[in-house]
Tab-separated table of C-alpha atoms and ligand atoms in Angstrom:
chain	number	residue	atom	x	y	z
A	14	MET	CA	3.625	-36.024	14.338
A	15	THR	CA	3.282	-39.304	12.452
A	16	ALA	CA	5.009	-42.310	14.063
A	17	PRO	CA	8.061	-43.586	12.151
A	18	HIS	CA	7.409	-46.565	9.869
A	19	PRO	CA	9.029	-49.825	11.086
A	20	ARG	CA	10.670	-50.714	7.733
A	21	ILE	CA	10.479	-47.783	5.330
A	22	VAL	CA	13.099	-45.452	6.748
A	23	PRO	CA	14.322	-42.141	5.299
A	24	GLN	CA	18.024	-41.493	4.700
A	25	PRO	CA	20.068	-40.551	7.777
A	26	GLY	CA	19.527	-36.910	8.667
A	27	VAL	CA	16.070	-36.548	7.156
A	28	MET	CA	14.118	-37.041	10.392
A	29	GLY	CA	16.469	-34.580	12.120
A	30	ILE	CA	15.119	-31.778	9.937
A	31	ALA	CA	12.819	-29.246	11.595
A	32	PRO	CA	10.483	-28.491	8.651
A	33	TYR	CA	10.765	-24.968	7.237
A	34	VAL	CA	7.767	-22.851	8.196
A	35	GLY	CA	7.038	-20.083	5.694
A	36	GLY	CA	5.575	-16.695	6.518
A	37	GLU	CA	1.885	-16.777	7.379
A	38	ALA	CA	-0.447	-15.269	4.788
A	39	GLY	CA	-3.627	-14.394	6.701
A	40	ALA	CA	-5.021	-13.469	10.084
A	41	PRO	CA	-8.268	-15.014	11.307
A	42	GLY	CA	-10.787	-12.265	12.004
A	43	ALA	CA	-8.960	-9.552	10.083
A	44	ASN	CA	-10.840	-8.995	6.840
A	45	ARG	CA	-7.913	-7.489	4.948
A	46	ALA	CA	-4.512	-8.768	6.039
A	47	ILE	CA	-1.259	-7.170	4.941
A	48	LYS	CA	1.391	-9.872	4.519
A	49	LEU	CA	4.781	-8.674	5.758
A	50	SER	CA	6.148	-12.102	6.598
A	51	ALA	CA	7.978	-13.320	3.486
A	52	ASN	CA	9.965	-10.342	2.106
A	53	GLU	CA	7.897	-10.144	-1.072
A	54	ASN	CA	7.927	-7.056	-3.305
A	55	PRO	CA	4.812	-4.969	-2.449
A	56	PHE	CA	4.807	-3.596	-6.011
A	57	GLY	CA	4.683	-7.069	-7.550
A	58	PRO	CA	6.576	-8.031	-10.697
A	59	SER	CA	7.368	-5.957	-13.757
A	60	PRO	CA	4.289	-5.646	-16.024
A	61	ALA	CA	6.507	-7.038	-18.800
A	62	ALA	CA	7.059	-10.190	-16.735
A	63	VAL	CA	3.317	-10.658	-16.215
A	64	GLU	CA	2.759	-10.243	-19.953
A	65	ALA	CA	5.458	-12.831	-20.763
A	66	TYR	CA	3.926	-15.210	-18.217
A	67	ARG	CA	0.472	-14.849	-19.835
A	68	ALA	CA	1.910	-15.370	-23.316
A	69	ALA	CA	3.503	-18.641	-22.131
A	70	ALA	CA	-0.026	-19.997	-21.513
A	71	GLY	CA	-0.284	-20.694	-25.231
A	72	ASP	CA	2.442	-23.381	-25.138
A	73	LEU	CA	1.784	-25.336	-21.956
A	74	ALA	CA	1.852	-28.682	-23.763
A	75	LEU	CA	5.524	-28.230	-24.609
A	76	TYR	CA	8.483	-29.030	-22.350
A	77	PRO	CA	10.527	-25.980	-21.406
A	78	ASP	CA	14.050	-25.338	-22.712
A	79	GLY	CA	16.005	-27.452	-20.214
A	80	GLY	CA	19.105	-25.348	-20.839
A	81	ALA	CA	17.304	-22.073	-19.978
A	82	THR	CA	19.238	-20.546	-22.881
A	83	GLU	CA	17.277	-17.315	-23.329
A	84	LEU	CA	17.007	-16.618	-19.622
A	85	ARG	CA	20.724	-17.208	-19.018
A	86	ARG	CA	21.495	-14.934	-21.952
A	87	ALA	CA	19.226	-12.202	-20.520
A	88	ILE	CA	20.755	-12.501	-17.030
A	89	ALA	CA	24.280	-12.444	-18.462
A	90	ALA	CA	23.564	-9.346	-20.570
A	91	VAL	CA	22.027	-7.374	-17.687
A	92	HIS	CA	24.650	-8.309	-15.095
A	93	GLY	CA	27.689	-8.420	-17.400
A	94	LEU	CA	28.301	-12.140	-16.760
A	95	GLU	CA	29.151	-15.222	-18.817
A	96	ALA	CA	25.969	-17.139	-19.710
A	97	GLU	CA	27.896	-20.466	-19.647
A	98	ARG	CA	28.545	-20.032	-15.929
A	99	ILE	CA	24.859	-19.641	-15.005
A	100	VAL	CA	22.621	-22.461	-13.744
A	101	CYS	CA	18.915	-21.775	-13.218
A	102	GLY	CA	16.753	-23.427	-10.592
A	103	ALA	CA	13.244	-23.564	-9.157
A	104	GLY	CA	14.025	-20.778	-6.697
A	105	SER	CA	17.449	-20.294	-5.183
A	106	ASP	CA	16.205	-22.798	-2.595
A	107	GLU	CA	16.633	-25.463	-5.276
A	108	ILE	CA	20.149	-24.218	-6.029
A	109	ILE	CA	21.029	-24.440	-2.303
A	110	SER	CA	19.615	-27.954	-2.182
A	111	LEU	CA	21.468	-29.003	-5.377
A	112	LEU	CA	24.758	-27.667	-3.995
A	113	CYS	CA	24.310	-29.699	-0.810
A	114	GLN	CA	23.303	-32.849	-2.701
A	115	THR	CA	26.191	-32.439	-5.111
A	116	TYR	CA	28.979	-31.630	-2.660
A	117	ALA	CA	28.042	-32.848	0.821
A	118	GLY	CA	27.012	-36.206	2.271
A	119	PRO	CA	27.283	-38.265	5.456
A	120	GLY	CA	30.405	-37.298	7.432
A	121	ASP	CA	30.730	-33.942	5.683
A	122	GLU	CA	30.137	-30.556	7.284
A	123	VAL	CA	28.314	-27.479	6.003
A	124	VAL	CA	29.217	-24.216	7.738
A	125	HIS	CA	26.813	-21.286	8.107
A	126	SER	CA	26.585	-18.326	10.474
A	127	ARG	CA	24.473	-18.724	13.608
A	128	HIS	CA	21.455	-16.774	12.329
A	129	GLY	CA	21.973	-17.561	8.657
A	130	PHE	CA	19.126	-18.509	6.305
A	131	LEU	CA	17.446	-21.718	7.580
A	132	MET	CA	17.578	-23.539	4.254
A	133	TYR	CA	21.353	-24.079	4.589
A	134	ALA	CA	20.999	-26.392	7.594
A	135	ILE	CA	17.831	-28.029	6.210
A	136	SER	CA	19.436	-28.830	2.835
A	137	ALA	CA	22.653	-30.009	4.519
A	138	ARG	CA	20.683	-32.450	6.688
A	139	ALA	CA	18.604	-33.605	3.715
A	140	ALA	CA	21.885	-34.539	2.013
A	141	GLY	CA	22.996	-36.469	5.103
A	142	ALA	CA	25.641	-33.890	5.994
A	143	THR	CA	26.129	-32.081	9.304
A	144	PRO	CA	25.353	-28.367	9.556
A	145	VAL	CA	27.815	-26.375	11.690
A	146	ALA	CA	26.727	-22.970	13.037
A	147	ALA	CA	29.494	-20.391	13.514
A	148	PRO	CA	28.927	-17.736	16.191
A	149	GLU	CA	28.075	-14.200	15.071
A	150	HIS	CA	29.127	-10.802	16.326
A	151	ASP	CA	26.204	-8.414	16.962
A	152	LEU	CA	23.913	-10.484	14.695
A	153	SER	CA	26.435	-10.134	11.881
A	154	ALA	CA	28.464	-12.912	10.252
A	155	ASP	CA	31.920	-13.209	11.836
A	156	VAL	CA	34.512	-14.293	9.264
A	157	ASP	CA	37.038	-15.396	11.883
A	158	ALA	CA	34.396	-17.563	13.566
A	159	MET	CA	33.338	-19.042	10.212
A	160	LEU	CA	36.953	-19.847	9.332
A	161	ALA	CA	37.462	-21.341	12.793
A	162	ALA	CA	34.373	-23.538	12.232
A	163	CYS	CA	35.945	-25.059	9.107
A	164	THR	CA	37.629	-28.465	9.346
A	165	GLU	CA	38.966	-30.965	6.828
A	166	ARG	CA	35.380	-32.269	6.656
A	167	THR	CA	33.929	-28.920	5.510
A	168	ARG	CA	32.529	-29.121	1.968
A	169	LEU	CA	30.336	-25.995	1.812
A	170	VAL	CA	30.355	-22.601	3.526
A	171	PHE	CA	27.153	-20.544	3.139
A	172	LEU	CA	27.079	-16.780	3.626
A	173	ALA	CA	24.015	-14.638	2.895
A	174	ASN	CA	25.142	-11.028	2.449
A	175	PRO	CA	22.949	-9.205	3.353
A	176	ASN	CA	21.698	-11.953	5.624
A	177	ASN	CA	18.084	-12.965	6.160
A	178	PRO	CA	16.693	-12.586	8.847
A	179	THR	CA	19.257	-10.238	10.457
A	180	GLY	CA	19.548	-7.826	7.492
A	181	THR	CA	23.211	-7.267	8.289
A	182	LEU	CA	25.901	-6.836	5.645
A	183	ILE	CA	29.604	-7.555	6.001
A	184	ALA	CA	32.239	-5.598	4.071
A	185	GLY	CA	33.566	-6.819	0.744
A	186	ALA	CA	37.063	-7.154	2.196
A	187	GLU	CA	35.678	-9.538	4.827
A	188	VAL	CA	33.919	-11.646	2.198
A	189	ALA	CA	37.174	-11.755	0.218
A	190	ARG	CA	39.026	-12.857	3.361
A	191	LEU	CA	36.497	-15.665	3.830
A	192	ALA	CA	36.906	-16.761	0.196
A	193	ALA	CA	40.694	-16.796	0.549
A	194	GLY	CA	40.676	-18.574	3.908
A	195	ILE	CA	38.289	-21.535	3.565
A	196	PRO	CA	39.764	-25.011	3.091
A	197	GLU	CA	40.817	-25.917	-0.471
A	198	ARG	CA	38.241	-28.702	-0.661
A	199	ALA	CA	35.337	-26.438	0.363
A	200	LEU	CA	33.050	-24.312	-1.784
A	201	LEU	CA	31.983	-20.841	-0.595
A	202	VAL	CA	28.367	-20.020	-1.510
A	203	LEU	CA	27.512	-16.308	-1.460
A	204	ASP	CA	23.738	-16.014	-1.262
A	205	SER	CA	22.904	-12.562	-2.642
A	206	ALA	CA	19.110	-12.831	-2.532
A	207	TYR	CA	18.854	-9.164	-1.463
A	208	ALA	CA	21.684	-7.744	-3.605
A	209	GLU	CA	19.438	-5.296	-5.483
A	210	TYR	CA	18.419	-3.626	-2.219
A	211	VAL	CA	21.992	-2.904	-1.115
A	212	ASP	CA	23.012	0.716	-1.336
A	213	GLU	CA	26.633	0.546	-0.178
A	214	PRO	CA	29.492	1.914	-2.254
A	215	GLY	CA	31.729	-0.890	-3.482
A	216	TYR	CA	29.248	-3.690	-2.708
A	217	ASP	CA	29.736	-6.678	-4.990
A	218	PRO	CA	27.129	-9.445	-4.893
A	219	GLY	CA	29.838	-12.026	-5.568
A	220	ALA	CA	30.478	-12.201	-9.303
A	221	ALA	CA	34.005	-10.775	-8.938
A	222	LEU	CA	34.904	-13.433	-6.359
A	223	VAL	CA	33.431	-16.168	-8.563
A	224	ALA	CA	35.685	-14.951	-11.365
A	225	ALA	CA	38.750	-14.864	-9.095
A	226	HIS	CA	38.363	-18.251	-7.342
A	227	ASP	CA	37.580	-21.779	-8.540
A	228	ASN	CA	35.632	-22.494	-5.333
A	229	VAL	CA	33.172	-19.595	-5.003
A	230	VAL	CA	29.505	-19.645	-6.124
A	231	MET	CA	26.975	-16.792	-6.089
A	232	THR	CA	23.223	-17.454	-5.841
A	233	ARG	CA	20.445	-15.018	-6.805
A	234	THR	CA	16.658	-15.090	-6.784
A	235	PHE	CA	13.693	-13.699	-8.691
A	236	SER	CA	11.534	-13.954	-5.548
A	237	LYS	CA	12.537	-10.741	-3.837
A	238	ILE	CA	13.024	-7.515	-5.833
A	239	HIS	CA	11.713	-9.078	-9.055
A	240	GLY	CA	8.435	-9.941	-7.325
A	241	LEU	CA	8.135	-13.440	-8.822
A	242	ALA	CA	8.142	-15.597	-5.678
A	243	ALA	CA	5.115	-17.595	-6.880
A	244	LEU	CA	6.978	-18.779	-9.988
A	245	ARG	CA	9.996	-20.253	-8.126
A	246	LEU	CA	13.031	-18.989	-10.018
A	247	GLY	CA	16.640	-18.507	-8.988
A	248	TRP	CA	20.126	-18.946	-10.411
A	249	ALA	CA	23.734	-19.613	-9.576
A	250	TYR	CA	26.886	-18.057	-11.037
A	251	ALA	CA	29.674	-20.572	-10.659
A	252	PRO	CA	32.996	-21.866	-11.961
A	253	GLY	CA	32.676	-24.185	-14.969
A	254	HIS	CA	33.354	-27.365	-12.986
A	255	VAL	CA	30.497	-26.526	-10.575
A	256	VAL	CA	28.141	-25.694	-13.457
A	257	ASP	CA	28.973	-29.075	-14.992
A	258	ALA	CA	28.255	-30.948	-11.744
A	259	LEU	CA	24.994	-29.091	-10.985
A	260	ASN	CA	23.745	-29.701	-14.515
A	261	ARG	CA	24.162	-33.449	-13.952
A	262	VAL	CA	22.233	-33.474	-10.662
A	263	ARG	CA	19.377	-31.072	-11.437
A	264	GLY	CA	16.192	-32.226	-13.139
A	265	PRO	CA	16.437	-31.770	-16.911
A	266	PHE	CA	13.373	-29.472	-16.889
A	267	ASN	CA	13.701	-27.987	-13.384
A	268	VAL	CA	12.463	-24.523	-14.406
A	269	SER	CA	9.009	-24.165	-15.988
A	270	ALA	CA	8.482	-22.353	-19.300
A	271	PRO	CA	6.332	-19.565	-17.777
A	272	ALA	CA	9.087	-18.937	-15.202
A	273	LEU	CA	11.773	-18.810	-17.912
A	274	ALA	CA	9.738	-16.313	-19.944
A	275	ALA	CA	8.735	-14.093	-17.028
A	276	GLY	CA	12.264	-14.138	-15.605
A	277	ALA	CA	13.836	-12.941	-18.858
A	278	ALA	CA	11.378	-10.048	-19.020
A	279	ALA	CA	11.834	-9.201	-15.341
A	280	VAL	CA	15.613	-9.049	-15.374
A	281	ALA	CA	15.496	-6.717	-18.378
A	282	ASP	CA	13.206	-4.229	-16.595
A	283	GLY	CA	15.835	-2.197	-14.786
A	284	GLU	CA	13.383	0.612	-14.104
A	285	HIS	CA	11.105	-1.630	-12.085
A	286	VAL	CA	14.093	-2.839	-10.065
A	287	ALA	CA	15.332	0.721	-9.463
A	288	ARG	CA	11.866	1.963	-8.446
A	289	SER	CA	11.391	-0.954	-6.049
A	290	ALA	CA	14.838	-0.432	-4.492
A	291	ALA	CA	14.319	3.323	-4.054
A	292	ALA	CA	10.914	2.910	-2.403
A	293	ASN	CA	12.296	0.190	-0.147
A	294	ALA	CA	15.251	2.326	0.979
A	295	ALA	CA	13.014	5.288	1.728
A	296	TRP	CA	10.374	3.367	3.688
A	297	ARG	CA	12.884	1.103	5.432
A	298	GLY	CA	14.603	4.202	6.827
A	299	TRP	CA	11.305	5.797	7.741
A	300	LEU	CA	9.968	2.712	9.526
A	301	ALA	CA	13.241	2.027	11.362
A	302	ALA	CA	13.185	5.603	12.699
A	303	ARG	CA	9.541	5.306	13.772
A	304	LEU	CA	10.169	1.988	15.539
A	305	ALA	CA	13.261	3.410	17.276
A	306	ARG	CA	11.170	6.364	18.472
A	307	ALA	CA	8.676	3.876	19.908
A	308	GLY	CA	11.490	2.151	21.798
A	309	VAL	CA	11.878	-0.764	19.367
A	310	PRO	CA	15.432	-0.936	17.962
A	311	CYS	CA	16.220	-2.684	14.685
A	312	THR	CA	19.448	-4.085	13.269
A	313	ALA	CA	20.998	-2.102	10.397
A	314	SER	CA	19.117	-3.788	7.552
A	315	HIS	CA	20.331	-3.845	3.961
A	316	GLY	CA	17.365	-5.919	2.758
A	317	ASN	CA	13.632	-5.338	2.257
A	318	PHE	CA	12.801	-6.064	5.891
A	319	LEU	CA	13.615	-4.985	9.432
A	320	LEU	CA	14.583	-7.208	12.340
A	321	ALA	CA	12.953	-5.492	15.318
A	322	ARG	CA	13.682	-6.191	18.991
A	323	PHE	CA	10.688	-6.327	21.308
A	324	GLY	CA	12.118	-8.651	23.964
A	325	GLU	CA	11.441	-12.220	25.000
A	326	GLU	CA	9.172	-11.830	27.990
A	327	GLY	CA	6.517	-9.644	29.517
A	328	PRO	CA	3.550	-7.675	28.162
A	329	ALA	CA	5.641	-5.889	25.501
A	330	SER	CA	7.441	-9.026	24.217
A	331	ALA	CA	7.754	-10.144	20.599
A	332	PRO	CA	4.981	-12.793	20.865
A	333	GLU	CA	2.658	-10.170	22.379
A	334	ALA	CA	3.534	-7.663	19.664
A	335	ASP	CA	2.972	-10.317	17.002
A	336	ALA	CA	-0.518	-11.037	18.385
A	337	TRP	CA	-1.321	-7.298	18.584
A	338	LEU	CA	-0.232	-6.734	14.985
A	339	LYS	CA	-2.147	-9.792	13.804
A	340	THR	CA	-5.450	-8.579	15.243
A	341	ARG	CA	-4.846	-5.390	13.218
A	342	GLY	CA	-4.341	-7.385	10.040
A	343	LEU	CA	-0.546	-7.076	10.003
A	344	ILE	CA	1.217	-10.397	9.469
A	345	VAL	CA	4.911	-10.377	10.409
A	346	ARG	CA	7.407	-13.162	11.043
A	347	ARG	CA	8.129	-14.716	14.434
A	348	MET	CA	11.802	-15.594	14.861
A	349	GLU	CA	11.819	-18.565	17.276
A	350	GLY	CA	12.867	-20.843	14.396
A	351	TYR	CA	15.976	-18.712	13.989
A	352	GLY	CA	16.793	-18.677	17.705
A	353	LEU	CA	15.707	-15.038	18.025
A	354	PRO	CA	12.546	-15.290	20.168
A	355	GLY	CA	12.640	-11.629	21.264
A	356	TRP	CA	12.573	-10.322	17.695
A	357	LEU	CA	10.097	-9.935	14.840
A	358	ARG	CA	11.008	-9.674	11.170
A	359	ILE	CA	8.868	-7.119	9.368
A	360	SER	CA	8.980	-6.894	5.567
A	361	ILE	CA	8.969	-3.393	4.073
A	362	GLY	CA	5.612	-3.024	2.361
A	363	ASP	CA	4.261	-0.006	0.514
A	364	GLU	CA	3.656	3.353	2.215
A	365	ALA	CA	0.256	2.357	3.604
A	366	ALA	CA	1.684	-0.853	5.071
A	367	CYS	CA	4.648	0.930	6.694
A	368	ARG	CA	2.377	3.584	8.182
A	369	ALA	CA	0.022	0.891	9.481
A	370	VAL	CA	2.925	-0.941	11.166
A	371	ALA	CA	4.265	2.274	12.753
A	372	GLU	CA	0.845	3.208	14.108
A	373	ALA	CA	0.146	-0.285	15.406
A	374	VAL	CA	3.533	-0.458	17.169
A	375	ASP	CA	2.979	2.998	18.693
A	376	GLY	CA	-0.388	1.807	20.006
A	377	PHE	CA	1.106	-1.432	21.299
A	378	ARG	CA	3.943	0.311	23.125
A	379	ALA	CA	1.582	2.864	24.647
A	380	ALA	CA	-0.810	0.132	25.818
A	381	ARG	CA	1.949	-2.060	27.289
A	382	ALA	CA	4.230	0.599	28.779
B	424	PLP	C1	14.231	-15.665	0.110
B	424	PLP	C2	15.618	-16.196	0.212
B	424	PLP	C3	16.075	-17.224	-0.605
B	424	PLP	C4	15.145	-18.115	-1.382
B	424	PLP	O1	14.649	-17.616	-2.479
B	424	PLP	P1	13.847	-18.493	-3.526
B	424	PLP	O2	14.520	-18.113	-4.783
B	424	PLP	O3	12.444	-18.032	-3.415
B	424	PLP	O4	14.006	-19.943	-3.227
B	424	PLP	C5	17.400	-17.599	-0.548
B	424	PLP	N1	18.237	-17.027	0.322
B	424	PLP	C6	17.839	-16.059	1.159
B	424	PLP	C7	18.820	-15.472	2.102
B	424	PLP	C8	16.516	-15.632	1.139
B	424	PLP	O5	16.102	-14.710	2.019
């Protein structure tokens, strides 16, 4: 830790931020690590997206289209949305940050569920606002608790559905009840980063609620099923007044030209999305069953990862399992930062990765029984 400077002092809230720690990428000693710590697509991006990215190399001297016109048009066409209601960002992380900067400041509150995505509290603090964690029920967002956490100071309510890191999904009727129940002055942000992985009849990532309310926003990302995490690309679907405000706060060229080009190609490749979702569903089910058989239960995940319970203490605990997996070249995510020290989050890789995890966990459980 660096000592605080005597005169040059960050805005209130900034030094209260616990810096976000991303998933580790490598394991010392293991010559070929498999990274299962950041929910990336093991199949990578659509080949069409890679081609578009390469083609963009010819025009790097030129500023990108600050309005992201082509990309918004492509997203709108694929998802059946209005292009005028879309705002693009450098990852949905930037959209989350812009929403906090735009709508919350000192004295304001930002509500999220207890084990919600960490960037909500980080971005709230960065804006000087106060994050408020609502209790969950069985590691699932609890709408009554979130509504009870709202006050006249609430400006934003964040809900990831499915949630990262718990993987849990709440029913559409519950999301609608949340949208209808939050204070008039608050904006509900539905973070649908894992929408493409959801296989539940009637699931709506949020566009219908955005259309029905003037205070609901949906966020999406190209980092997960589209396999473009390195490019940093995400978007929001929002009421016109929110679009107008975000467009004033965001940088005029916040999304790079290669990201715009690759994103437009990626969103149009429905086959790549469908193939990735199908493989994920199959191997997620397979791995969850194998872990359960080994005595390691998981939450019901609707994303491209499992949240697996090893326990907090003893020879078979989550930290011990993490170390065991690491020496076998399997990098997963510790959950202390989320207040879940007895759990590990394991991204669903390809078949070889899932089989390697199952075998390593079997070996671990046998050795530590
Ligand atoms: C991964 C993730 C994001 C961030 O995605 P980027 O677009 O890469 O910034 C947002 N929300 C949730 C819930 C996520 O898991």
